[in-house]
Amino acid sequence: MRVSGHSIIFISLFILSVYIHRVQARPLVLVLSNDDFNGGFDDNGAEESSGLDEFGESEPKSEEELDPGSWRPIFEPNDSAVHASASPQYYSGLHKILSAASEGNTTLMEEAVSEIDSSASSGDPHAQSVMGFVYGIGMMRETSRSKSILHHHFASEGGNMESKMALAFRYLRQNMHDKAVELYAELAETAVNSFLISKDSPMVEPIRIHIGTEENKDALRKSRGEEDEDFQILEYQAEKGNSAAMHKIGLFYYFGLRGLRRDHAKALYWFSKAVEKGEPMSMELLGEIYARGAGVERNYDKALECLTLAVKQGLYSAFNGLGYLYVKGYGVDKRNYTKAREYFEMAANNEDPSGHYNLGVLYLKGIGVKKDVRRATKYFFVAANAGQPKAFYQLAKMFHTGVGLTKNLEMATTFYKLVAERGPWSSLSRWALEAYLKGDVGKAFILYSRMSELGYEVAQSNAAWILDKYGDRSMCVGVSGFCTDKERHDRAHSLWWRASEQGNEHAALLIGDAYYYGRGTERDFVRAAEAYMYAKSQSNAQAMFNLGYMHEHGEGLPFDLHLAKRYYDQALQSDAAAKLPVTLALASVWVRRNYADTALVQVLDSLPEVYRKVEEWVENVVLEEGNATILTLFLCLMTVLYLRGRQRRQVVLDPVGADVAQPLAGPVAFPQ
């Protein structure tokens, strides 16, 4: 971002930063083409890629079974569902690592890493996973990619799911989709096993703790759990009998949202209270909970009762639960596939994505209907476009196996990853956010770094931001103690780059800014231009503006006013909010084009330096640098308009006009 430098346009980019320094989620829209249907349509003999029961496991597994070696026992030791599956030495070392990060105690960190290393040497796969992390980031050990991969490999073979995530992400970054897809397929299946019947998984909200270069105060405020004022108001409304508030609180506790710890007892209490008030959404969720036995003793009769009441209250998504009961034959006289299909169709006809998903499963497997893989695929695409995670899983299997869709390992890997990231290991995000909100930046950094290794873009962005924002206070531990400035820069750079590879436009911009201004590294205009070019490829307006500026001034890119204008125009086309800075930039290009090698250009280049010298004189009049910038740029624009007006007068005064430059109706237009 050009906030200072050697010309007026440097400052103008401050305006651009106001609107562009944010990361927006781009909607994912899937579209089928005829080529996608080129193979795999053996309706009579399609083989399944896994033994998963798409309508729910008969015996749901606990998170500890799904994620052995989980860090949960450290953060939620009182959770009755937690049963430590790793050795005491492993958890002792892990606890010391987190304590050392909180305290900034490098002596304790060395002791902790040595303890984990000892446990890993004795064959503990979960300790091996942590050592893979240690060697990967260079914490009290020399960074070693080979040692990191080796430890993760042994941990993966021993059943550690987080190491499988780490390896899968490494393979993905190297475009080794044949290896990545196998790991992500296993991880995605594990994640799906933690889902409810037709609801999303109990995934922790991925909170981005920053927006551009500023802390994301609004999102953080809403993540303070019971301390949040909005939650307290909601709780007050619930206690006064508001059924909608009761349902929301139940959701927050059940899924662990808005900074709350998951508490099944409180969730069921509020759901039950809401049901007493006739709240249909709580009826549906209670029905699914009783059918699945998630956090409560399984009771199909109660499940049927709750789901039936929800349907009578007009909640069409509850038809999915009823369809499930008839598919499985639970709580009803016997299995009835016809009724199940009818219920799923009712949900789908009312635009419920899970209804489309369930119909897709029926036609994929030929349950109560003639097997029709093409039709199943279309149902899955509708559900996926509505964000149904299980639909992504089914499409991933199709792309993986070539059943229903043309085999495409890259697409399969992408979809599997989307689902895998919803697995139990996503709880790391909750604990990282809790630590950050409590001011424990060191622990938050360790946890976000661990998630970064597993491939979570938000965690990569958060960890990098902590390094840049907090510097020494980030408690970053390097090879022989606290990170040096270089170690911190290298680590932040690596994290930002990984985030940019996964679509974070802001990350690539920050890399470019670091090289442009020499923040944490030597100034390098060429590498800055490369980073901006990468962000530009993601249709980022500020990157286009920066590239235009660099062409205008010949910094890191050839001096070329034609290309400068083209990039400025593209920035405006990409984001209409860039109109003011682009207009000013084009005015600068016009001046350079028409008054090259004149004092006017020299004055234009010297304005920022002049501004810095007179800043103290005007600070009581102009309170913000941005306001001063706009005023300065306005004077520049008025100068351009004056010069254009003088040109027009010259044309009128010259009766011949043969050698007089023609008046310009706007910024100079270069030949295309």
XYZ file of C-alpha atoms in Angstrom:
672
model
C 0.000 0.000 0.000
C 1.474 3.396 -0.978
C 1.105 5.502 2.147
C 4.358 7.422 1.861
C 7.149 7.793 -0.638
C 8.532 10.084 -3.299
C 5.411 11.403 -4.990
C 1.906 12.568 -4.346
C 0.416 9.333 -5.652
C 2.150 7.493 -2.836
C -0.114 9.209 -0.350
C -3.240 8.821 -2.454
C -3.177 5.080 -1.907
C -4.064 5.712 1.711
C -7.567 6.314 0.391
C -7.488 3.054 -1.505
C -6.441 1.164 1.621
C -9.652 2.154 3.353
C -11.791 0.031 1.077
C -9.461 -2.652 -0.200
C -7.772 -3.880 2.987
C -10.336 -6.463 3.814
C -10.672 -10.121 2.943
C -14.023 -11.064 1.511
C -15.345 -14.568 1.071
C -16.101 -15.067 -2.576
C -19.220 -17.172 -3.163
C -18.457 -20.582 -4.560
C -20.782 -21.479 -7.414
C -20.472 -24.897 -9.023
C -21.620 -25.384 -12.586
C -21.898 -28.681 -14.428
C -20.849 -29.039 -18.037
C -21.309 -31.970 -20.404
C -17.608 -32.746 -20.067
C -18.084 -33.324 -16.360
C -20.453 -36.174 -17.188
C -18.083 -37.902 -19.565
C -17.475 -40.980 -17.498
C -18.371 -43.131 -14.588
C -22.049 -43.723 -15.237
C -22.334 -47.369 -14.431
C -25.687 -47.186 -12.716
C -25.734 -50.893 -12.089
C -22.295 -51.375 -10.720
C -20.856 -48.195 -9.297
C -18.528 -49.013 -6.456
C -18.402 -46.895 -3.359
C -15.129 -45.316 -2.331
C -15.807 -45.794 1.379
C -18.017 -47.690 3.753
C -19.543 -44.517 5.189
C -23.231 -44.661 5.993
C -24.366 -41.339 4.539
C -27.456 -41.307 6.752
C -25.459 -41.457 9.962
C -23.316 -43.990 11.754
C -25.263 -46.484 13.832
C -22.872 -45.803 16.695
C -21.437 -42.282 16.549
C -17.818 -41.960 17.617
C -16.529 -39.525 20.188
C -14.146 -36.726 19.227
C -11.358 -38.534 21.045
C -11.911 -41.591 18.869
C -12.030 -39.452 15.743
C -9.020 -37.326 16.711
C -6.616 -39.383 18.864
C -3.921 -37.299 20.500
C -6.226 -34.282 20.516
C -5.124 -31.258 22.507
C -8.606 -31.150 24.068
C -7.635 -32.729 27.440
C -5.428 -29.695 28.107
C -8.061 -27.090 27.276
C -11.198 -28.915 28.367
C -10.012 -31.277 31.129
C -13.438 -31.388 32.782
C -15.203 -32.588 29.643
C -16.633 -35.994 30.545
C -16.349 -37.057 26.899
C -12.570 -36.609 26.906
C -10.397 -39.670 27.455
C -6.713 -39.037 26.833
C -5.425 -41.469 24.229
C -1.767 -40.443 24.386
C 0.917 -40.948 27.005
C 1.151 -38.758 30.134
C 4.623 -37.685 29.005
C 3.166 -36.364 25.752
C 0.528 -34.278 27.501
C 3.041 -33.089 30.078
C 5.375 -31.821 27.344
C 2.519 -30.275 25.397
C 1.267 -28.471 28.490
C 4.765 -27.087 29.094
C 5.011 -25.846 25.487
C 1.809 -23.870 25.881
C 2.824 -22.560 29.309
C 6.221 -21.497 27.985
C 4.537 -19.672 25.100
C 2.252 -17.852 27.536
C 5.065 -16.879 29.891
C 7.737 -16.206 27.299
C 9.947 -18.718 29.115
C 12.509 -20.083 26.675
C 14.110 -22.308 29.327
C 10.784 -24.035 29.920
C 10.252 -24.247 26.163
C 13.548 -26.106 25.713
C 12.585 -28.472 28.521
C 9.166 -29.054 26.957
C 10.519 -29.746 23.477
C 13.086 -32.165 24.924
C 10.332 -33.997 26.792
C 8.220 -34.277 23.642
C 11.276 -35.396 21.683
C 11.916 -38.151 24.232
C 8.326 -39.333 23.968
C 8.547 -39.262 20.177
C 11.727 -41.347 20.248
C 9.897 -43.993 22.251
C 7.343 -44.302 19.444
C 4.438 -42.114 20.616
C 2.825 -41.000 17.308
C 1.243 -37.931 18.884
C 4.583 -36.731 20.240
C 6.044 -37.380 16.788
C 3.342 -35.123 15.355
C 4.346 -32.276 17.678
C 8.014 -32.766 16.750
C 6.987 -32.484 13.114
C 5.503 -29.114 14.047
C 8.636 -28.120 16.003
C 10.988 -28.856 13.098
C 8.566 -27.276 10.641
C 8.652 -23.832 12.266
C 12.135 -24.012 13.804
C 11.177 -23.796 17.495
C 14.177 -24.642 19.729
C 15.430 -26.766 16.844
C 16.905 -25.935 13.463
C 14.193 -25.740 10.844
C 14.278 -28.983 8.879
C 11.719 -29.782 6.235
C 12.937 -33.363 5.937
C 12.766 -34.029 9.695
C 9.354 -32.413 9.874
C 7.985 -34.604 7.090
C 9.587 -37.716 8.591
C 8.017 -37.131 12.005
C 4.626 -36.379 10.468
C 4.880 -39.510 8.360
C 5.466 -41.761 11.381
C 2.754 -39.934 13.341
C 0.332 -40.370 10.450
C 1.107 -44.070 10.264
C 0.387 -44.223 13.995
C -3.074 -42.720 13.531
C -2.499 -39.044 14.322
C -5.050 -37.128 12.232
C -3.398 -33.726 12.590
C -0.212 -35.085 11.001
C -2.322 -36.426 8.159
C -3.717 -32.926 7.704
C -0.205 -31.457 7.734
C 1.084 -33.957 5.161
C -1.967 -33.553 2.948
C -1.473 -29.785 2.899
C 2.224 -30.171 2.035
C 1.342 -32.451 -0.854
C -1.332 -30.029 -2.019
C 1.113 -27.107 -2.084
C 3.421 -29.197 -4.261
C 0.542 -30.142 -6.591
C 0.984 -33.799 -5.627
C -2.745 -34.385 -5.833
C -2.409 -38.164 -6.092
C -0.961 -38.263 -2.563
C -2.964 -35.378 -1.109
C -6.296 -36.792 -2.236
C -5.837 -40.068 -0.373
C -5.137 -38.352 2.931
C -7.851 -35.738 2.513
C -10.345 -38.476 1.616
C -9.699 -40.238 4.932
C -9.813 -36.967 6.857
C -13.039 -35.869 5.177
C -14.711 -39.165 6.016
C -13.671 -38.732 9.643
C -15.086 -35.212 9.619
C -18.392 -36.374 8.160
C -18.656 -38.950 10.945
C -18.765 -36.046 13.407
C -21.691 -34.350 11.622
C -25.291 -34.512 12.688
C -27.834 -36.178 10.414
C -28.550 -33.225 8.166
C -26.934 -30.299 9.925
C -23.455 -28.864 9.602
C -20.747 -30.220 11.830
C -20.091 -28.613 15.223
C -17.265 -26.630 13.672
C -15.690 -23.678 15.472
C -16.273 -20.392 13.700
C -13.050 -19.369 11.918
C -12.666 -15.847 13.291
C -10.238 -13.563 11.469
C -8.716 -11.476 14.244
C -7.726 -8.669 11.900
C -9.059 -6.701 8.962
C -6.140 -5.578 6.872
C -3.731 -3.893 9.259
C -6.289 -3.333 12.020
C -7.704 -5.590 14.701
C -11.142 -6.976 13.893
C -12.716 -5.451 16.988
C -16.326 -6.156 16.051
C -15.781 -9.874 15.447
C -13.662 -10.183 18.586
C -16.300 -8.450 20.678
C -18.896 -10.949 19.487
C -16.593 -13.832 20.408
C -16.315 -13.100 24.113
C -18.929 -15.672 25.061
C -20.800 -14.983 28.267
C -18.882 -11.713 28.725
C -20.302 -10.282 25.488
C -22.974 -7.658 26.096
C -25.066 -8.915 23.179
C -25.039 -12.415 24.642
C -26.067 -11.093 28.044
C -29.002 -9.281 26.448
C -29.934 -12.460 24.583
C -29.725 -14.464 27.791
C -31.931 -11.931 29.559
C -34.514 -12.219 26.770
C -34.390 -16.015 27.022
C -34.914 -15.916 30.774
C -37.943 -13.693 30.181
C -39.474 -16.348 27.936
C -38.363 -15.380 24.414
C -38.299 -18.719 22.544
C -36.115 -17.440 19.674
C -33.502 -16.294 22.190
C -33.670 -19.678 23.929
C -33.012 -21.408 20.610
C -30.044 -19.172 19.787
C -28.435 -19.748 23.156
C -28.970 -23.478 22.739
C -27.203 -23.338 19.385
C -24.304 -21.340 20.812
C -23.762 -23.864 23.606
C -24.308 -26.939 21.464
C -21.910 -25.955 18.686
C -19.538 -23.832 20.759
C -20.230 -20.609 18.868
C -19.638 -16.937 19.673
C -16.773 -17.766 22.012
C -18.768 -20.164 24.201
C -17.467 -23.553 25.254
C -19.614 -26.443 24.103
C -21.934 -27.468 26.907
C -24.445 -30.156 25.955
C -26.275 -29.880 29.263
C -26.922 -26.149 28.843
C -27.742 -26.619 25.166
C -30.363 -29.268 25.851
C -31.781 -27.194 28.699
C -32.382 -24.214 26.423
C -33.611 -26.318 23.509
C -36.102 -28.011 25.803
C -37.282 -24.677 27.179
C -37.723 -23.388 23.633
C -39.688 -26.507 22.644
C -42.048 -25.876 25.545
C -42.718 -22.510 23.929
C -43.364 -24.175 20.568
C -40.104 -23.095 18.862
C -39.949 -25.363 15.748
C -36.203 -25.084 15.058
C -35.420 -26.343 18.546
C -37.891 -29.184 18.015
C -36.052 -30.227 14.881
C -32.620 -30.055 16.451
C -33.747 -31.974 19.517
C -35.168 -34.629 17.210
C -31.837 -35.006 15.438
C -29.949 -35.028 18.731
C -32.129 -37.794 20.146
C -31.874 -39.782 16.908
C -28.097 -39.494 16.844
C -27.555 -39.827 20.572
C -25.280 -36.799 20.484
C -24.787 -35.605 24.029
C -27.905 -37.386 25.247
C -29.167 -40.938 25.500
C -30.481 -42.083 22.134
C -34.282 -42.160 21.983
C -35.916 -42.669 18.589
C -39.429 -42.250 19.964
C -38.579 -38.766 21.215
C -36.808 -38.048 17.954
C -39.919 -38.938 15.952
C -42.102 -36.879 18.286
C -39.914 -33.753 18.069
C -39.470 -33.930 14.290
C -43.185 -34.460 13.720
C -43.992 -31.405 15.850
C -41.431 -29.344 13.929
C -43.006 -30.317 10.607
C -46.479 -29.403 11.898
C -45.057 -25.996 12.798
C -44.043 -25.505 9.166
C -40.329 -26.236 9.463
C -39.746 -28.072 6.204
C -36.110 -28.925 6.923
C -37.397 -31.300 9.626
C -38.664 -33.567 6.825
C -35.034 -34.666 6.480
C -35.015 -36.098 9.975
C -38.267 -37.961 9.358
C -36.894 -39.301 6.102
C -33.801 -40.500 7.937
C -35.895 -42.410 10.491
C -37.784 -44.188 7.711
C -34.590 -44.999 5.787
C -33.080 -46.581 8.903
C -36.329 -47.988 10.312
C -35.743 -46.228 13.632
C -38.699 -45.238 15.809
C -41.176 -46.408 13.166
C -42.837 -49.754 12.445
C -40.434 -50.645 9.663
C -38.234 -49.189 6.975
C -40.181 -47.393 4.292
C -38.038 -46.038 1.475
C -41.025 -44.586 -0.351
C -41.983 -42.446 2.627
C -38.355 -41.481 3.119
C -38.104 -40.271 -0.477
C -41.365 -38.338 -0.149
C -40.117 -36.574 2.959
C -36.791 -35.700 1.329
C -38.665 -34.372 -1.705
C -40.828 -32.187 0.538
C -37.683 -30.695 2.056
C -36.064 -30.210 -1.368
C -39.215 -28.648 -2.834
C -38.956 -26.049 -0.101
C -35.357 -25.270 -1.090
C -33.735 -27.081 1.795
C -30.190 -28.116 0.734
C -30.179 -31.222 2.926
C -33.274 -32.440 1.113
C -31.371 -32.270 -2.169
C -28.412 -34.011 -0.571
C -30.505 -36.881 0.813
C -32.256 -37.379 -2.508
C -28.826 -37.533 -4.104
C -27.838 -40.354 -1.758
C -31.015 -42.290 -2.563
C -30.378 -42.093 -6.315
C -26.644 -42.709 -5.962
C -27.211 -45.946 -4.051
C -30.549 -46.910 -5.561
C -32.345 -46.895 -2.206
C -36.064 -47.229 -2.921
C -35.525 -45.799 -6.399
C -33.791 -46.871 -9.577
C -30.117 -45.992 -9.361
C -29.447 -42.831 -11.344
C -25.955 -41.430 -10.800
C -26.466 -38.469 -13.143
C -29.536 -37.383 -11.233
C -27.754 -37.925 -7.914
C -24.886 -35.741 -9.081
C -27.225 -32.896 -9.948
C -28.813 -33.081 -6.507
C -25.373 -32.954 -4.900
C -24.422 -29.891 -6.928
C -27.562 -28.040 -5.821
C -26.834 -28.919 -2.192
C -23.155 -27.974 -2.510
C -24.002 -24.589 -3.997
C -26.140 -24.013 -0.909
C -23.140 -24.857 1.308
C -24.083 -28.390 2.402
C -20.743 -29.914 3.530
C -21.752 -33.541 2.993
C -22.584 -32.694 -0.623
C -19.012 -31.522 -1.107
C -17.895 -34.839 0.302
C -20.012 -36.807 -2.192
C -18.787 -34.706 -5.115
C -15.216 -35.189 -3.933
C -15.733 -38.973 -3.970
C -17.153 -38.770 -7.488
C -14.229 -36.719 -8.781
C -11.880 -39.065 -6.924
C -13.258 -42.343 -8.253
C -14.622 -41.216 -11.609
C -18.080 -42.502 -10.659
C -20.678 -40.001 -11.825
C -18.128 -37.366 -12.804
C -15.012 -37.367 -14.918
C -12.089 -38.246 -12.687
C -10.344 -35.096 -11.493
C -7.954 -35.444 -8.566
C -7.409 -31.707 -8.236
C -11.125 -31.042 -7.797
C -11.450 -34.046 -5.492
C -8.635 -32.744 -3.315
C -10.172 -29.276 -3.124
C -13.583 -30.576 -2.057
C -12.179 -33.117 0.388
C -10.129 -30.335 2.014
C -13.240 -28.183 2.495
C -14.853 -31.031 4.413
C -11.718 -32.166 6.260
C -11.263 -28.704 7.764
C -14.567 -29.199 9.567
C -13.176 -32.138 11.533
C -12.698 -32.257 15.336
C -9.190 -30.764 15.018
C -10.837 -27.445 14.086
C -11.333 -26.963 17.853
C -7.795 -25.557 17.888
C -9.340 -22.370 16.534
C -11.598 -22.004 19.564
C -8.720 -22.324 22.016
C -6.528 -19.949 20.022
C -9.245 -17.301 19.988
C -9.906 -17.749 23.717
C -6.220 -17.227 24.435
C -6.058 -14.125 22.238
C -9.117 -12.570 23.870
C -7.510 -13.109 27.282
C -4.373 -11.316 26.113
C -2.341 -14.518 25.974
C -0.790 -13.721 22.607
C 1.983 -16.306 22.931
C -0.402 -19.223 23.390
C -2.671 -17.905 20.628
C 0.311 -17.708 18.296
C 1.351 -21.313 19.013
C -2.175 -22.594 18.387
C -2.664 -20.589 15.191
C 0.771 -21.766 14.026
C -0.276 -25.380 14.588
C -3.451 -24.803 12.572
C -1.410 -23.050 9.887
C 0.603 -26.218 9.438
C -2.664 -28.114 8.937
C -3.603 -25.824 6.055
C -6.157 -23.429 7.589
C -5.892 -20.128 5.706
C -7.495 -18.041 8.460
C -4.990 -19.409 10.981
C -2.091 -18.643 8.633
C -3.346 -15.086 8.303
C -3.901 -14.717 12.056
C -0.479 -16.089 12.999
C 1.269 -13.835 10.484
C -0.676 -10.825 11.715
C 0.325 -11.520 15.329
C 3.990 -11.624 14.292
C 3.719 -8.320 12.428
C 1.498 -6.595 14.983
C 3.116 -7.676 18.236
C 6.752 -8.154 17.228
C 8.738 -9.106 20.328
C 5.503 -9.483 22.319
C 4.352 -12.278 19.994
C 6.493 -14.639 22.106
C 7.819 -16.111 18.872
C 10.431 -18.725 19.785
C 13.200 -19.447 17.332
C 16.118 -21.832 17.188
C 17.947 -20.648 20.305
C 15.453 -18.488 22.161
C 13.159 -15.666 21.175
C 12.963 -15.066 17.438
C 15.365 -12.599 15.907
C 13.889 -9.933 13.649
C 14.924 -12.026 10.651
C 13.358 -15.217 12.025
C 10.146 -13.350 12.747
C 10.078 -11.802 9.281
C 10.818 -15.105 7.553
C 8.098 -16.864 9.514
C 5.532 -14.124 8.847
C 6.483 -14.033 5.182
C 6.013 -17.806 4.879
C 2.606 -17.624 6.581
C 1.394 -14.715 4.468
C 2.524 -16.480 1.328
C 0.670 -19.678 2.216
C -2.440 -17.628 2.931
C -2.128 -15.829 -0.403
C -1.851 -19.170 -2.210
C -5.245 -20.024 -0.743
C -6.915 -16.869 -2.033
C -6.132 -14.269 0.643
C -5.541 -11.173 -1.490
C -4.478 -9.069 1.471
C -1.653 -11.506 2.245
C 0.052 -11.009 -1.099
C -0.317 -7.241 -0.727
C 1.412 -7.314 2.642
C 4.279 -9.323 1.183
C 4.602 -6.708 -1.540
C 4.518 -3.877 1.007
C 7.190 -5.577 3.125
C 9.560 -5.697 0.169
C 8.602 -2.251 -1.086
C 9.250 -0.482 2.194
C 11.917 -2.851 3.535
C 9.881 -3.930 6.538
C 11.759 -6.775 8.206
C 13.823 -7.357 5.082
C 15.912 -5.525 2.533
C 14.016 -3.258 0.183
C 13.418 -5.044 -3.088
C 11.157 -3.447 -5.688
C 11.369 -6.434 -8.023
C 10.089 -8.887 -5.428
C 7.468 -6.351 -4.359
C 6.231 -6.207 -7.942
C 6.082 -10.021 -8.071
C 3.896 -10.099 -4.959
C 1.617 -7.349 -6.276
C 1.346 -9.221 -9.563
C 0.184 -12.311 -7.664
C -2.453 -10.267 -5.837
C -3.453 -8.683 -9.141
C -4.076 -12.148 -10.573
C -6.743 -12.481 -7.861
C -8.484 -9.364 -9.235
C -7.280 -7.187 -6.370
C -7.787 -3.487 -7.095
C -5.087 -2.184 -4.778
C -2.505 -4.501 -6.315
C -3.428 -3.150 -9.756
C -3.041 0.388 -8.437
C 0.358 -0.392 -6.929
C 1.570 -1.931 -10.186
C 0.400 1.164 -12.040
C 2.344 3.341 -9.619
C 5.502 1.268 -10.029
C 5.278 1.525 -13.821
C 4.666 5.263 -13.506
C 7.845 5.695 -11.491
C 9.957 2.880 -12.932
C 10.370 1.156 -9.562
C 10.831 -2.595 -9.897
C 9.070 -2.431 -13.263
C 9.975 -0.623 -16.493
C 8.969 3.044 -16.672
C 5.880 2.870 -18.856
C 3.074 5.428 -18.600
C 0.937 3.392 -20.985
C 0.989 0.356 -18.667
C 0.591 2.606 -15.638
C -2.638 3.997 -17.068
C -3.841 0.511 -17.975
C -3.345 -0.755 -14.408
C -5.040 2.327 -12.946
C -8.004 1.755 -15.266
C -8.173 -1.903 -14.271
C -8.196 -0.927 -10.588
C -11.244 1.250 -11.202
C -12.959 -1.474 -13.219
C -12.318 -3.954 -10.413
C -13.634 -1.714 -7.634
C -15.689 1.427 -8.187
C -14.630 2.736 -4.762
C -11.190 3.402 -6.264
C -12.539 6.299 -8.332
C -10.886 9.095 -6.324
C -7.349 7.675 -6.093
C -7.482 6.463 -9.704
C -8.632 9.894 -10.910
C -5.758 11.534 -9.068
C -3.305 8.958 -10.374
C -4.459 9.476 -13.948
C -4.053 13.212 -13.444
C -0.460 12.573 -12.390
C 0.107 10.417 -15.493
C -1.325 13.204 -17.646
C 1.069 15.739 -16.126
C 4.058 13.437 -16.664
C 2.988 12.763 -20.236
C 2.486 16.395 -21.198
C 5.037 18.133 -18.973
C 7.907 15.654 -18.814
C 11.268 17.035 -17.676
C 9.710 20.209 -16.328
C 9.708 21.800 -12.918
C 6.056 20.832 -12.528
C 6.928 17.115 -12.386
C 9.679 17.849 -9.895
C 7.215 19.746 -7.742
C 4.773 16.835 -8.010
C 7.427 14.382 -6.814
C 8.505 16.604 -3.949
C 5.080 17.203 -2.426
C 5.202 14.308 0.094
C 8.566 15.521 1.385
C 7.225 19.052 1.687
C 4.182 17.690 3.489
C 6.323 15.992 6.109
C 8.183 19.246 6.797
C 5.055 21.313 7.312
C 3.074 18.595 9.103
C 3.670 20.151 12.527
C 2.362 23.493 11.260
C -0.992 22.154 10.207
C -1.627 19.403 12.770
C -3.987 21.660 14.728
C -5.978 22.415 11.568
C -5.884 19.102 9.750
C -6.268 16.338 12.295
C -5.772 13.327 10.072
C -3.082 12.563 7.523
C -5.764 11.262 5.198
C -7.484 14.654 5.173
C -4.219 16.412 4.451
C -3.574 13.939 1.670
C -6.922 14.606 0.039
C -6.398 18.378 0.262
C -2.929 18.096 -1.251
C -4.177 15.896 -4.055
C -7.055 18.269 -4.667
C -4.549 21.090 -5.244
C -2.713 18.819 -7.683
C -5.922 18.131 -9.569
C -6.780 21.847 -9.691
C -3.337 22.498 -11.164
C -4.001 19.946 -13.911
C -7.380 21.518 -14.681
C -5.767 24.948 -14.871
C -3.155 23.689 -17.333
C -5.811 22.060 -19.501
C -7.770 25.290 -19.504
C -4.687 27.195 -20.624
C -4.268 24.740 -23.486
C -7.825 25.431 -24.640
C -7.202 29.186 -24.595
C -4.073 28.706 -26.670
C -6.065 26.830 -29.298
C -8.623 29.638 -29.526
C -5.936 32.315 -29.820
C -4.054 30.540 -32.626
C -5.972 30.988 -35.939
C -3.893 28.382 -37.715
C -3.507 25.757 -34.988
C -1.324 23.536 -37.111
C 1.419 23.253 -34.537
C -0.639 23.560 -31.403
C -1.455 20.575 -29.212
C -5.147 19.724 -29.329
C -7.151 20.165 -26.131
C -7.710 17.098 -24.041
C -11.212 16.139 -22.923
C -9.909 13.948 -20.096
C -6.884 11.998 -18.930
C -4.665 11.115 -21.844
C -5.786 7.982 -23.670
C -2.900 5.847 -24.838
C -3.252 3.697 -27.956
C -4.289 0.138 -27.143
